[in-house]
mmCIF file of C-alpha atoms in Angstrom:
data_model
loop_
_atom_site.group_PDB
_atom_site.id
_atom_site.type_symbol
_atom_site.label_atom_id
_atom_site.label_comp_id
_atom_site.label_asym_id
_atom_site.label_seq_id
_atom_site.Cartn_x
_atom_site.Cartn_y
_atom_site.Cartn_z
ATOM 1 C CA ARG F 277 -65.012 -63.184 19.821
ATOM 2 C CA PHE F 278 -65.225 -60.284 22.427
ATOM 3 C CA PRO F 279 -66.942 -57.101 21.544
ATOM 4 C CA TYR F 280 -63.855 -54.934 21.143
ATOM 5 C CA LYS F 281 -60.146 -55.273 21.518
ATOM 6 C CA ALA F 282 -58.695 -55.493 24.751
ATOM 7 C CA ALA F 283 -55.637 -57.041 26.660
ATOM 8 C CA ALA F 284 -57.098 -60.542 27.499
ATOM 9 C CA TYR F 285 -55.894 -62.955 30.204
ATOM 10 C CA GLU F 286 -56.790 -66.326 31.182
ATOM 11 C CA LEU F 287 -57.161 -66.037 35.228
ATOM 12 C CA CYS F 288 -56.063 -69.682 36.067
ATOM 13 C CA SER F 289 -52.783 -69.610 34.311
ATOM 14 C CA HIS F 290 -52.410 -65.761 34.134
ATOM 15 C CA ARG F 291 -51.713 -66.210 30.486
ATOM 16 C CA HIS F 292 -51.676 -62.955 28.483
ATOM 17 C CA PHE F 293 -52.926 -63.243 24.829
ATOM 18 C CA GLY F 294 -52.056 -59.685 23.720
ATOM 19 C CA GLU F 295 -54.503 -56.900 22.724
ATOM 20 C CA VAL F 296 -57.210 -59.123 21.003
ATOM 21 C CA ASP F 297 -60.735 -59.412 19.826
ATOM 22 C CA GLY F 298 -61.011 -62.987 20.309
ATOM 23 C CA VAL F 299 -59.167 -66.129 21.825
ATOM 24 C CA GLY F 300 -58.753 -69.143 19.655
ATOM 25 C CA GLU F 301 -58.392 -71.854 22.328
ATOM 26 C CA ASN F 302 -58.870 -75.571 21.957
ATOM 27 C CA PHE F 303 -61.111 -76.759 24.831
ATOM 28 C CA ALA F 304 -60.322 -80.505 24.309
ATOM 29 C CA GLY F 305 -60.140 -82.199 27.718
ATOM 30 C CA PRO F 306 -61.622 -81.119 31.338
ATOM 31 C CA ARG F 307 -60.124 -77.758 31.691
ATOM 32 C CA VAL F 308 -61.408 -74.919 33.481
ATOM 33 C CA ALA F 309 -60.604 -71.334 31.787
ATOM 34 C CA ILE F 310 -61.600 -68.191 32.862
ATOM 35 C CA TYR F 311 -61.045 -65.104 30.838
ATOM 36 C CA ALA F 312 -60.819 -61.420 31.551
ATOM 37 C CA LEU F 313 -60.512 -58.274 29.477
ATOM 38 C CA SER F 314 -58.578 -55.133 30.486
ATOM 39 C CA ASP F 315 -58.360 -51.843 28.871
ATOM 40 C CA GLN F 316 -54.567 -52.197 29.310
ATOM 41 C CA ARG F 317 -51.864 -54.634 29.705
ATOM 42 C CA VAL F 318 -50.122 -54.384 33.088
ATOM 43 C CA TYR F 319 -46.635 -55.206 33.122
ATOM 44 C CA GLN F 320 -45.675 -54.630 36.611
ATOM 45 C CA VAL F 321 -47.297 -53.901 40.031
ATOM 46 C CA THR F 322 -45.771 -51.706 42.615
ATOM 47 C CA ALA F 323 -46.610 -51.179 46.268
ATOM 48 C CA LYS F 324 -45.174 -48.849 48.876
ATOM 49 C CA ALA F 325 -46.020 -48.205 52.366
ATOM 50 C CA GLU F 326 -46.332 -44.279 53.111
ATOM 51 C CA GLU F 327 -44.968 -44.770 56.353
ATOM 52 C CA GLU F 328 -41.818 -46.770 57.400
ATOM 53 C CA LYS F 329 -42.839 -47.374 61.024
ATOM 54 C CA VAL F 330 -46.463 -48.030 62.145
ATOM 55 C CA MET F 331 -47.388 -48.403 65.695
ATOM 56 C CA PRO F 332 -49.605 -51.178 67.024
ATOM 57 C CA GLY F 333 -53.405 -49.964 66.777
ATOM 58 C CA GLY F 334 -52.164 -47.614 63.888
ATOM 59 C CA THR F 335 -52.961 -47.828 60.063
ATOM 60 C CA VAL F 336 -50.396 -48.432 57.327
ATOM 61 C CA ARG F 337 -51.418 -46.508 54.331
ATOM 62 C CA VAL F 338 -50.139 -48.508 50.896
ATOM 63 C CA ARG F 339 -49.938 -46.886 47.375
ATOM 64 C CA ILE F 340 -50.449 -49.422 44.575
ATOM 65 C CA GLY F 341 -49.291 -48.523 41.061
ATOM 66 C CA PHE F 342 -49.341 -50.085 37.672
ATOM 67 C CA LYS F 343 -46.720 -49.892 34.808
ATOM 68 C CA THR F 344 -48.805 -50.257 31.706
ATOM 69 C CA THR F 345 -48.452 -50.184 28.021
ATOM 70 C CA ASP F 346 -50.292 -47.202 27.780
ATOM 71 C CA LYS F 347 -47.790 -44.126 28.006
ATOM 72 C CA GLU F 348 -50.413 -41.426 28.620
ATOM 73 C CA ALA F 349 -52.025 -41.343 32.037
ATOM 74 C CA LYS F 350 -55.047 -43.219 31.211
ATOM 75 C CA PRO F 351 -56.728 -44.837 34.365
ATOM 76 C CA LEU F 352 -57.131 -48.476 34.408
ATOM 77 C CA ASP F 353 -60.633 -50.005 34.426
ATOM 78 C CA LEU F 354 -61.678 -52.010 37.491
ATOM 79 C CA ARG F 355 -58.829 -54.557 38.409
ATOM 80 C CA PRO F 356 -59.293 -57.316 41.331
ATOM 81 C CA LEU F 357 -56.298 -57.418 43.852
ATOM 82 C CA GLN F 358 -55.958 -59.753 46.602
ATOM 83 C CA ILE F 359 -54.481 -57.936 49.702
ATOM 84 C CA THR F 360 -52.761 -60.060 52.401
ATOM 85 C CA VAL F 361 -50.624 -59.148 55.509
ATOM 86 C CA HIS F 362 -47.702 -60.855 56.675
ATOM 87 C CA ASP F 363 -45.825 -60.766 59.923
ATOM 88 C CA PRO F 364 -42.189 -60.558 60.679
ATOM 89 C CA SER F 365 -41.832 -64.224 60.267
ATOM 90 C CA ASN F 366 -43.611 -63.948 56.728
ATOM 91 C CA GLN F 367 -46.769 -65.850 57.944
ATOM 92 C CA GLU F 368 -50.011 -64.695 56.471
ATOM 93 C CA LEU F 369 -52.273 -63.193 59.168
ATOM 94 C CA PRO F 370 -55.762 -64.702 57.862
ATOM 95 C CA GLY F 371 -57.949 -62.100 59.015
ATOM 96 C CA TYR F 372 -56.606 -59.289 56.984
ATOM 97 C CA ARG F 373 -57.163 -61.168 53.645
ATOM 98 C CA ARG F 374 -59.571 -59.465 51.286
ATOM 99 C CA VAL F 375 -60.126 -58.728 47.336
ATOM 100 C CA ILE F 376 -60.579 -55.205 46.287
ATOM 101 C CA LEU F 377 -61.705 -53.847 43.101
ATOM 102 C CA ALA F 378 -59.144 -51.169 42.186
ATOM 103 C CA SER F 379 -59.731 -48.369 39.755
ATOM 104 C CA GLY F 380 -57.033 -45.894 38.390
ATOM 105 C CA ASP F 381 -53.460 -45.469 39.191
ATOM 106 C CA PRO F 382 -52.257 -45.057 42.028
ATOM 107 C CA VAL F 383 -54.633 -46.856 44.337
ATOM 108 C CA SER F 384 -54.481 -45.809 48.127
ATOM 109 C CA LEU F 385 -55.357 -48.414 50.645
ATOM 110 C CA GLU F 386 -55.512 -48.310 54.424
ATOM 111 C CA VAL F 387 -54.637 -51.464 56.493
ATOM 112 C CA PRO F 388 -55.081 -51.413 60.343
ATOM 113 C CA VAL F 389 -52.313 -52.795 62.413
ATOM 114 C CA ALA F 390 -53.538 -55.070 65.342
ATOM 115 C CA LEU F 391 -52.860 -53.692 68.919
ATOM 116 C CA ASN F 392 -50.753 -57.003 69.633
ATOM 117 C CA ALA F 393 -48.794 -56.750 66.244
ATOM 118 C CA ALA F 394 -45.523 -58.567 66.676
ATOM 119 C CA PRO F 395 -42.630 -56.175 66.363
ATOM 120 C CA GLY F 396 -40.385 -56.378 63.466
ATOM 121 C CA ARG F 397 -40.474 -55.884 59.478
ATOM 122 C CA SER F 398 -43.915 -56.908 58.173
ATOM 123 C CA ASN F 399 -45.656 -56.364 54.895
ATOM 124 C CA VAL F 400 -48.862 -55.988 53.025
ATOM 125 C CA ARG F 401 -48.749 -58.211 49.880
ATOM 126 C CA VAL F 402 -50.557 -57.104 46.638
ATOM 127 C CA PHE F 403 -51.469 -59.936 44.257
ATOM 128 C CA ASP F 404 -52.884 -58.768 40.745
ATOM 129 C CA VAL F 405 -55.503 -61.660 39.920
ATOM 130 C CA PHE F 406 -55.230 -60.963 36.232
ATOM 131 C CA THR F 407 -51.559 -61.249 35.715
ATOM 132 C CA GLY F 408 -50.478 -63.317 38.581
ATOM 133 C CA GLN F 409 -47.812 -60.585 39.486
ATOM 134 C CA GLU F 410 -47.183 -59.428 43.323
ATOM 135 C CA ALA F 411 -45.916 -56.589 45.078
ATOM 136 C CA ARG F 412 -45.042 -55.784 48.678
ATOM 137 C CA ALA F 413 -45.211 -52.917 50.883
ATOM 138 C CA TRP F 414 -42.717 -53.180 53.994
ATOM 139 C CA PHE F 415 -43.422 -51.473 57.125
ATOM 140 C CA VAL F 416 -41.808 -51.744 60.420
ATOM 141 C CA VAL F 417 -43.796 -52.471 63.995
ATOM 142 C CA PRO F 418 -41.499 -50.978 66.523
ATOM 143 C CA LYS F 419 -40.792 -52.640 69.840
ATOM 144 C CA PRO F 420 -42.780 -51.664 72.593
ATOM 145 C CA GLU F 421 -40.994 -49.402 74.956
ATOM 146 C CA ALA F 422 -40.383 -50.838 78.518
ATOM 147 C CA PRO F 423 -42.583 -49.008 81.072
ATOM 148 C CA LYS F 424 -40.832 -46.452 83.114
ATOM 149 C CA PRO F 425 -40.719 -47.168 86.709
ATOM 150 C CA LYS F 426 -42.929 -45.012 88.931
ATOM 151 C CA PRO F 427 -41.170 -42.753 91.130
ATOM 152 C CA LYS F 428 -41.215 -43.549 94.793
ATOM 153 C CA PRO F 429 -43.335 -41.221 96.995
ATOM 154 C CA LYS F 430 -41.340 -38.844 99.007
ATOM 155 C CA PRO F 431 -41.594 -39.565 102.859
ATOM 156 C CA LYS F 432 -43.507 -36.911 104.787
ATOM 157 C CA ALA F 433 -41.513 -34.704 107.103
ATOM 158 C CA LYS F 434 -42.186 -35.389 110.941
ATOM 159 C CA GLY F 435 -42.630 -32.928 113.507
ATOM 160 C CA LYS F 436 -42.452 -29.468 111.793
#
């Protein structure tokens, strides 16, 4: 039994039990089960980059939102989110992987873009650890501009 009614999730399978004050599970056999309680059920996770283009060395700001059961704007309790960044070929950039504890709705997040970031359409993936849902915030790293040729120095005038 839980101390209060809450949206209950089993984190390995991302199974939602509803708003309950306990879970009746058969624990026969070797199986890991990790439970989490949340004040609201999340139906959908959203993510949007605030800027469409981000220069190498810049920062992409991501707004993360949640569609919940509660029609009134009640902030969410702490929610673990896994954040990953993917390059234009959709390969994860492992140096950016992290887990954050988000509180409220919406949540703002800043992700640095590498100085040597590959040009093209990249994304920040937001994975809700409770529900197993993900959302992606897309942004474009523009191609670097070709360096402008240096003007040739003018020859000095002779004899005057």
